[in-house]
mmCIF file of C-alpha atoms in Angstrom:
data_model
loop_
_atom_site.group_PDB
_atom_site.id
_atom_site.type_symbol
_atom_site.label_atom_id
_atom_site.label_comp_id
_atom_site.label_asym_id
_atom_site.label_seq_id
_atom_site.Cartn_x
_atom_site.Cartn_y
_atom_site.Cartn_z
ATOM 1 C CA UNK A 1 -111.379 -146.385 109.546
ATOM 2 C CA UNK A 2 -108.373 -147.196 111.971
ATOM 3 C CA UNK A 3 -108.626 -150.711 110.726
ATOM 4 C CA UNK A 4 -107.915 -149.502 107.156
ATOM 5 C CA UNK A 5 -105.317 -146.785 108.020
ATOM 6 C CA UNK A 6 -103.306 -149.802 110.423
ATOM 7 C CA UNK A 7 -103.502 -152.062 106.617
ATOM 8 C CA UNK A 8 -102.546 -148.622 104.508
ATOM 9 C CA UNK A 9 -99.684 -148.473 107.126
ATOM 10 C CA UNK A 10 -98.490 -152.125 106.423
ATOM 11 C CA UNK A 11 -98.504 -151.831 103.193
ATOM 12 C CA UNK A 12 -95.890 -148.794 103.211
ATOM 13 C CA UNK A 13 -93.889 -150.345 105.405
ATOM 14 C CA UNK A 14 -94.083 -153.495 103.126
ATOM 15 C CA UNK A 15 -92.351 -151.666 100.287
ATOM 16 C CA UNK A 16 -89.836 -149.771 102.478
ATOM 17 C CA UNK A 17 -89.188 -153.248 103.291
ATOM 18 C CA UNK A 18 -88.742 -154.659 99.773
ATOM 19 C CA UNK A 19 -87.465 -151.880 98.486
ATOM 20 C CA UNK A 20 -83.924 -151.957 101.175
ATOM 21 C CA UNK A 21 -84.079 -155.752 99.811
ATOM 22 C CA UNK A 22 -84.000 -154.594 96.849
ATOM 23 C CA UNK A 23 -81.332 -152.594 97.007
ATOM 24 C CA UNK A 24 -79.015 -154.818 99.255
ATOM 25 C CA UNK A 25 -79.431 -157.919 96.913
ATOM 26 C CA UNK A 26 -78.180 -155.621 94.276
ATOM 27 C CA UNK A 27 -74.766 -157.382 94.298
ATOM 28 C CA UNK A 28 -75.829 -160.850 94.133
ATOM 29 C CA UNK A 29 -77.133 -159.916 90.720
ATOM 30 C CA UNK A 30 -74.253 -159.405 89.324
ATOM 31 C CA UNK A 31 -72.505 -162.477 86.960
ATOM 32 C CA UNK A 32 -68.967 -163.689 86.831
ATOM 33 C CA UNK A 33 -68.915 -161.472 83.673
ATOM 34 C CA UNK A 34 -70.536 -158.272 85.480
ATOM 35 C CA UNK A 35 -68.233 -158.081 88.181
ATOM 36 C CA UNK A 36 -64.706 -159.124 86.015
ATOM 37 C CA UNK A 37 -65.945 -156.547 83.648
ATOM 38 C CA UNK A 38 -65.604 -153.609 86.486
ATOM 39 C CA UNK A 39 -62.340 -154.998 87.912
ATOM 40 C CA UNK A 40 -60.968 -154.858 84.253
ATOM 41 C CA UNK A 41 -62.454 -151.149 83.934
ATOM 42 C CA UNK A 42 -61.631 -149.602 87.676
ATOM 43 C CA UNK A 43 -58.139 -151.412 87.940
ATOM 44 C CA UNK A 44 -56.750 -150.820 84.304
ATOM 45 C CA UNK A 45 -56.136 -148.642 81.808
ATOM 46 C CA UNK A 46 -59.655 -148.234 79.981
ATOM 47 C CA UNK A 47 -58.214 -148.464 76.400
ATOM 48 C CA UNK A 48 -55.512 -151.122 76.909
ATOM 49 C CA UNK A 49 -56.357 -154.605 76.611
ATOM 50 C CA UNK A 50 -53.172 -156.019 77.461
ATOM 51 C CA UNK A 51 -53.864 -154.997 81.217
ATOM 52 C CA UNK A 52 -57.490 -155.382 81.216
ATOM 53 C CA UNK A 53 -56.489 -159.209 80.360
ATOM 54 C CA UNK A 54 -53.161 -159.173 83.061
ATOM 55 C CA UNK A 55 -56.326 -157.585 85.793
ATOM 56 C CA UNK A 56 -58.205 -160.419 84.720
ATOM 57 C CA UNK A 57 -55.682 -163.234 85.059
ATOM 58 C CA UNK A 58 -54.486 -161.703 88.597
ATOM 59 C CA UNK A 59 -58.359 -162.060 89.497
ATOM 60 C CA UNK A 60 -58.623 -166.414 88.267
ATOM 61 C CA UNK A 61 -55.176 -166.735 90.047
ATOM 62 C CA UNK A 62 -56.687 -165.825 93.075
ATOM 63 C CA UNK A 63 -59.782 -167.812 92.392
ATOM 64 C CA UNK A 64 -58.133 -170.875 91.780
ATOM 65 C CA UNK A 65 -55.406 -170.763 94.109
ATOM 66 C CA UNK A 66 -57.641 -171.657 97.754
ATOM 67 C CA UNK A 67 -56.269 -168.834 99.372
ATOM 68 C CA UNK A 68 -58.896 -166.507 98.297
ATOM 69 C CA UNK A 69 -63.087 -166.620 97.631
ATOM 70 C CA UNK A 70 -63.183 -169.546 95.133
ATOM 71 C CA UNK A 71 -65.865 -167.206 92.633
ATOM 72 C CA UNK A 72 -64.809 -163.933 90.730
ATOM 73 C CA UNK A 73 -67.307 -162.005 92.541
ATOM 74 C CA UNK A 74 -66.239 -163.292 95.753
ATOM 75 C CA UNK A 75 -62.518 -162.351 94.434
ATOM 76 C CA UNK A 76 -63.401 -158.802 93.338
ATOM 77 C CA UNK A 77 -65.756 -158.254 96.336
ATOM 78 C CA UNK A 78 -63.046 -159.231 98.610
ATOM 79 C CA UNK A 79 -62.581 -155.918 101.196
ATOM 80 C CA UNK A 80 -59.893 -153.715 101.176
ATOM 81 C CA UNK A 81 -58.292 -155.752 97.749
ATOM 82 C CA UNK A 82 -59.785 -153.698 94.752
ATOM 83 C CA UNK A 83 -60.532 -150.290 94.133
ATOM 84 C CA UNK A 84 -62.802 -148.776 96.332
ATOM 85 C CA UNK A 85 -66.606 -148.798 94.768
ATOM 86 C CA UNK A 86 -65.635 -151.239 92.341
ATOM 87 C CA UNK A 87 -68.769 -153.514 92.290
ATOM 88 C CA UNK A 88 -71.382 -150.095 92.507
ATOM 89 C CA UNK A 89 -69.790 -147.403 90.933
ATOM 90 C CA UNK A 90 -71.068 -146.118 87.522
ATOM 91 C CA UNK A 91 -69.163 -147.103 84.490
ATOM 92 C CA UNK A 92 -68.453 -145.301 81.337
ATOM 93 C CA UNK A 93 -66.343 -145.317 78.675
ATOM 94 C CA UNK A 94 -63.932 -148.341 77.874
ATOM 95 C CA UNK A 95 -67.233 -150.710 79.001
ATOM 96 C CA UNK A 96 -67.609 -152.528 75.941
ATOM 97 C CA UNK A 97 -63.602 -153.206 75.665
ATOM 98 C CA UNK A 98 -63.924 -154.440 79.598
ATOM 99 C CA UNK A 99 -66.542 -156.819 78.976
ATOM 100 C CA UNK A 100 -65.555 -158.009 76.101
ATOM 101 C CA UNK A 101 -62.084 -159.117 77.668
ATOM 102 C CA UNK A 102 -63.712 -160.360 80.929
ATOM 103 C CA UNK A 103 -65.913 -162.680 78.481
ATOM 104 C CA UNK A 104 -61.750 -164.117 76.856
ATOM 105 C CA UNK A 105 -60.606 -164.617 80.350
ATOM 106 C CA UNK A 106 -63.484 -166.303 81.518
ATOM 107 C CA UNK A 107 -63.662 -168.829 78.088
ATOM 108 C CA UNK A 108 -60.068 -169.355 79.119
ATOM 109 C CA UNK A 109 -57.691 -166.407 77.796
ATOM 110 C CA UNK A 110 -54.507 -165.448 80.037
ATOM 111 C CA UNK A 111 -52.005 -162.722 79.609
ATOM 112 C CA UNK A 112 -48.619 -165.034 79.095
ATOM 113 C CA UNK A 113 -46.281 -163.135 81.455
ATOM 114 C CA UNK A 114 -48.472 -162.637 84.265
ATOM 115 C CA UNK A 115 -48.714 -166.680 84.046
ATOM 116 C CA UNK A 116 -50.533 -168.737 87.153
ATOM 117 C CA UNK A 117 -48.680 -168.132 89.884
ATOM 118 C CA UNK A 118 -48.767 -163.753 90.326
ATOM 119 C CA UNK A 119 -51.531 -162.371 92.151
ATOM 120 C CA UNK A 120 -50.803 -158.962 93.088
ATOM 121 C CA UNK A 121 -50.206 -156.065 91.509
ATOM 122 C CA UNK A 122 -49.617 -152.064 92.296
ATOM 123 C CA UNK A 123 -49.544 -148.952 90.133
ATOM 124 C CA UNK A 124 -46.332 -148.773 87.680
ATOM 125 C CA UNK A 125 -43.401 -146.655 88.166
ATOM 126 C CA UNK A 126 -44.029 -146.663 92.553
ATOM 127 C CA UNK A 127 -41.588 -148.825 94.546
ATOM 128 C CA UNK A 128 -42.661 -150.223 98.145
ATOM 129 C CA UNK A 129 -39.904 -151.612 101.003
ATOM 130 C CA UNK A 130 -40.792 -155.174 100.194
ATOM 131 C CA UNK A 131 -37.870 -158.015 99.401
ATOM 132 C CA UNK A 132 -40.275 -160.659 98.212
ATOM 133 C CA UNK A 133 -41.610 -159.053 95.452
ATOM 134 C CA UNK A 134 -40.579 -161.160 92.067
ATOM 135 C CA UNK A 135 -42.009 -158.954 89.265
ATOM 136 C CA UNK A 136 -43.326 -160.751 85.676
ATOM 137 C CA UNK A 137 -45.034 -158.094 84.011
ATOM 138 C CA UNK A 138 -46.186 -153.786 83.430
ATOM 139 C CA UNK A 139 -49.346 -153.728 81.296
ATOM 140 C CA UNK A 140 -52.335 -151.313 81.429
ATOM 141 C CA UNK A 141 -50.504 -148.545 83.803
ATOM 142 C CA UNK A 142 -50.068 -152.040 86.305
ATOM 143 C CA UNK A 143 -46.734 -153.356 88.022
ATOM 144 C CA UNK A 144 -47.477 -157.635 88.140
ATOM 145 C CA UNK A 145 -45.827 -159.592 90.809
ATOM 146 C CA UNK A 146 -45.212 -162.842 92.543
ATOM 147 C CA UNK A 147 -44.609 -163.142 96.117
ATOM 148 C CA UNK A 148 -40.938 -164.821 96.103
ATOM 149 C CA UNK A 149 -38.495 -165.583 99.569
ATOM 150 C CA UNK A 150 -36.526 -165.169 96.756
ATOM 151 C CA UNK A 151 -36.774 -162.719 94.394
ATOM 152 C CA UNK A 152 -35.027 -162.736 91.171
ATOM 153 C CA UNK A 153 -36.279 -160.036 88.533
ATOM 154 C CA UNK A 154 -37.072 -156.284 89.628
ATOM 155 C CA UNK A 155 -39.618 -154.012 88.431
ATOM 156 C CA UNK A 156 -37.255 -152.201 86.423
ATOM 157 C CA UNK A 157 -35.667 -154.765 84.847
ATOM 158 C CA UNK A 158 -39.722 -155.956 83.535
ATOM 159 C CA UNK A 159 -39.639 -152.079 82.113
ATOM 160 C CA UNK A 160 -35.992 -152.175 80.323
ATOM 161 C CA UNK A 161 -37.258 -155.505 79.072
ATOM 162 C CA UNK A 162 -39.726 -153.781 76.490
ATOM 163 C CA UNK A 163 -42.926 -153.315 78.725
ATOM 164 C CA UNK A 164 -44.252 -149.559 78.280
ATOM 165 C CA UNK A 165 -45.723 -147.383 81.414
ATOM 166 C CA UNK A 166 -48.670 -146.444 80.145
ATOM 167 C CA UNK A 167 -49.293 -144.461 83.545
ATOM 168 C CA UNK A 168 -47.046 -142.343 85.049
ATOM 169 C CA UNK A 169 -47.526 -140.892 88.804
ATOM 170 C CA UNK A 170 -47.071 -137.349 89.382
ATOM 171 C CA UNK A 171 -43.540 -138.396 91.042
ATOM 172 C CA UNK A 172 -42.146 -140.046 88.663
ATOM 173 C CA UNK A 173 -43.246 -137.606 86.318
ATOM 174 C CA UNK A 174 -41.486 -134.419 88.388
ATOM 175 C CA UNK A 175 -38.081 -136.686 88.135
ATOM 176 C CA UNK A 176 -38.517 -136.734 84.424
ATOM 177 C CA UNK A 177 -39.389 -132.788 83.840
ATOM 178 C CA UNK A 178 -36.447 -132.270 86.840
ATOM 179 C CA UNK A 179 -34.266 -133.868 84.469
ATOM 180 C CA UNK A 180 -35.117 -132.306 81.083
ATOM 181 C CA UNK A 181 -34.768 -128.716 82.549
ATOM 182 C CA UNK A 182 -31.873 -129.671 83.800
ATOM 183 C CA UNK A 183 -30.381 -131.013 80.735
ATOM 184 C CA UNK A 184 -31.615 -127.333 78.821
ATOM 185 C CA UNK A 185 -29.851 -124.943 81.275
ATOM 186 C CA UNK A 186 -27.000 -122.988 79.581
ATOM 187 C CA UNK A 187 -28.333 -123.968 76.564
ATOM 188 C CA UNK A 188 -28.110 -121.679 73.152
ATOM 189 C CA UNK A 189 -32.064 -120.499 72.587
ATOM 190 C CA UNK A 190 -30.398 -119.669 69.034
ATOM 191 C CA UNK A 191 -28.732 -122.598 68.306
ATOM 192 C CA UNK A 192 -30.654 -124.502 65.508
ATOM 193 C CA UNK A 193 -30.829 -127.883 66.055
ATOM 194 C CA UNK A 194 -28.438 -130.339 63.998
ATOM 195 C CA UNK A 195 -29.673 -134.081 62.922
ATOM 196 C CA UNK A 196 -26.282 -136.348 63.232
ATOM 197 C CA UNK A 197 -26.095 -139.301 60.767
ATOM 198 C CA UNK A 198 -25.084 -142.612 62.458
ATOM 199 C CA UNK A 199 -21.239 -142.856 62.249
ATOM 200 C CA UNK A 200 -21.417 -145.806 59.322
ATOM 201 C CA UNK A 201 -23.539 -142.928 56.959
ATOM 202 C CA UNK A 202 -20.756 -140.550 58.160
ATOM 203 C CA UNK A 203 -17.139 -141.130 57.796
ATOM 204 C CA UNK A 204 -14.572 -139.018 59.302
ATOM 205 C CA UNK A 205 -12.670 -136.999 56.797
ATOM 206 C CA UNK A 206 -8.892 -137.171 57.474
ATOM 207 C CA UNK A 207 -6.492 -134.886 57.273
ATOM 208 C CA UNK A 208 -5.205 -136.466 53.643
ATOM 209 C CA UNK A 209 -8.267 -135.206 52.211
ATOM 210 C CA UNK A 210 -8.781 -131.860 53.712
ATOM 211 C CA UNK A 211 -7.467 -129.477 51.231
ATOM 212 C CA UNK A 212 -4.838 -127.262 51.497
ATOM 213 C CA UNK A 213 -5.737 -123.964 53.236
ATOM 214 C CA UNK A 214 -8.567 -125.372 55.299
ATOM 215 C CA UNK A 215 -8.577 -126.423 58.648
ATOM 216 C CA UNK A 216 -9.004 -130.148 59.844
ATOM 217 C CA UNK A 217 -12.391 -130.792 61.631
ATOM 218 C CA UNK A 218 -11.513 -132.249 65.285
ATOM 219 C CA UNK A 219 -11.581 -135.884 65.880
ATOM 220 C CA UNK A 220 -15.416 -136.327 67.621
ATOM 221 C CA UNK A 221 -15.168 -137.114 71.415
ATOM 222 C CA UNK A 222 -17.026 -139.627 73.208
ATOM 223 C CA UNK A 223 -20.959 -139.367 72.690
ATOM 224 C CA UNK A 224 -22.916 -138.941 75.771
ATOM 225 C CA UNK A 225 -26.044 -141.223 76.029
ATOM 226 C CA UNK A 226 -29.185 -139.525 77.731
ATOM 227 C CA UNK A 227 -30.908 -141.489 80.220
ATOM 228 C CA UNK A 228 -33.710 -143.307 79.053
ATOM 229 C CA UNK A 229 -37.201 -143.823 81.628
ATOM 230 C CA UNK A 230 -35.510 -146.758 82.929
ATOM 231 C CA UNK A 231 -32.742 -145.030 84.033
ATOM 232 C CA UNK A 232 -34.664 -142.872 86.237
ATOM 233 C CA UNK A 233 -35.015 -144.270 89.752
ATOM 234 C CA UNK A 234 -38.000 -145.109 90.779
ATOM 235 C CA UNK A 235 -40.243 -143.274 93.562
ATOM 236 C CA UNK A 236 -40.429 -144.493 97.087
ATOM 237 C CA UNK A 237 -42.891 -144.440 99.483
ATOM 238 C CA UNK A 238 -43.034 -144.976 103.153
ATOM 239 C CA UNK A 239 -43.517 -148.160 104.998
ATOM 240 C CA UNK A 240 -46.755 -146.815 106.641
ATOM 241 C CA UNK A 241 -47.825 -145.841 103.362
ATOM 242 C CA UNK A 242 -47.273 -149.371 101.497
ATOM 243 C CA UNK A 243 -49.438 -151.114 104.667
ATOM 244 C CA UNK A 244 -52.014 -149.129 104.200
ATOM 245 C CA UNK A 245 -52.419 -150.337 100.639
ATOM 246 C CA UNK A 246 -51.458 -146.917 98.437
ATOM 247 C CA UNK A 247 -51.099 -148.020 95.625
ATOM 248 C CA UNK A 248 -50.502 -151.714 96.229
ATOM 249 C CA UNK A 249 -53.262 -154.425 95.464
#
């Protein structure tokens, strides 16, 4: 009887055994595909492909540069790089459009501004206290950058070149809504709103042709152009929150 409970006991302890196994070889299972497929989905916008390819091309940059593991699990497992859970946690929708780009970039595909040489890249519309950052490209709610000594192209002058924030943070976002109330103060609730046709659709009657008994309309003064996004400055954090990595991959 003891001899059968000791074996019985083995046995459980066996599986217990396996099973942790199990469970800690769960991330060597995963492909090249598998794990550029959850970098693309954690680090990007889930319905943009542009920055689930500019992820992707940050992730083979680092791969083939030396400096970093030379696989793309290696690269995305790398601590403290990615975001956190990025290799375990569950994914949902914007899967399919994740794997489908990690299967472009790994037969080859590149996003053209992000290039070969960036291999970092932070959350769009924050700013950090950094003078080496040379900035190529804003796709998928992503800021991409080179490390430069120097520096010759900001991340505001990648946005006023045509890239779109598709993510705005909550600061940046205040600023804006700061700026619109502002802009409605002291403003006529009454007033209804008047479409003006560019100035070639529009000539400016003179006084020649205003007939006699009515008044001359007043020459227009200068227009007044409202700021665009890129005209709003940019959030800042603090230097102990940049080395900690808020934000900033």
């Amino acid at each position: 009887m003891r001899i059968f409970a000791y074996r019985r006991a083995l046995f459980i302890v066996g599986l217990c055994f396996l099973a942790g196994l199990s469970g800690c070889s769960r991330l060597k299972r995963l492909t090249p595909e598998d794990c550029m497929t959850r970098v693309m989905y954690f680090e990007s916008n889930r319905s943009s492909h542009d920055g689930m390819l500019a992820v992707g091309t940050v992730v083979m940059n680092r791969k083939d540069s030396g400096r970093y593991p030379r696989s793309v699990c290696g690269v995305v497992g790398q601590k403290n790089q990615f975001a956190p859970g990025v290799l375990s946690k569950k994914m949902g929708q914007g899967e399919r459009l994740a794997r489908q780009t990690a299967r472009e970039v790994l037969l080859g595909a590149r996003h053209e501004e992000v290039g070969r040489r960036a291999m970092f890249f932070h959350t769009a519309g924050y700013s950090y206290p950094y003078n080496n950052m040379h900035y190529v490209a804003i796709a998928g709610g992503n800021a991409f950058y080179e490390k430069r000594k120097h520096p010759t192209q900001t991340q505001a002058e990648v946005a006023r070149r045509g890239d779109r924030l598709e993510f705005e943070p909550p600061g940046r976002t205040a600023v804006r809504e700061r700026m619109i109330a502002s802009r409605m103060e002291g403003a006529d609730e009454t007033a209804v709103p008047v479409i003006l046709a560019p100035p070639s659709e529009a000539p400016i009657q003179t006084a020649a042709e205003v007939p006699a008994g009515v008044d001359a309309m007043p020459e227009p003064g200068p227009a007044t152009r409202l700021g665009q996004m890129s005209d709003v400055p940019l959030p800042s954090i603090t230097v102990d929150q940049a080395l900690a990595g808020d934000g900033l991959y």
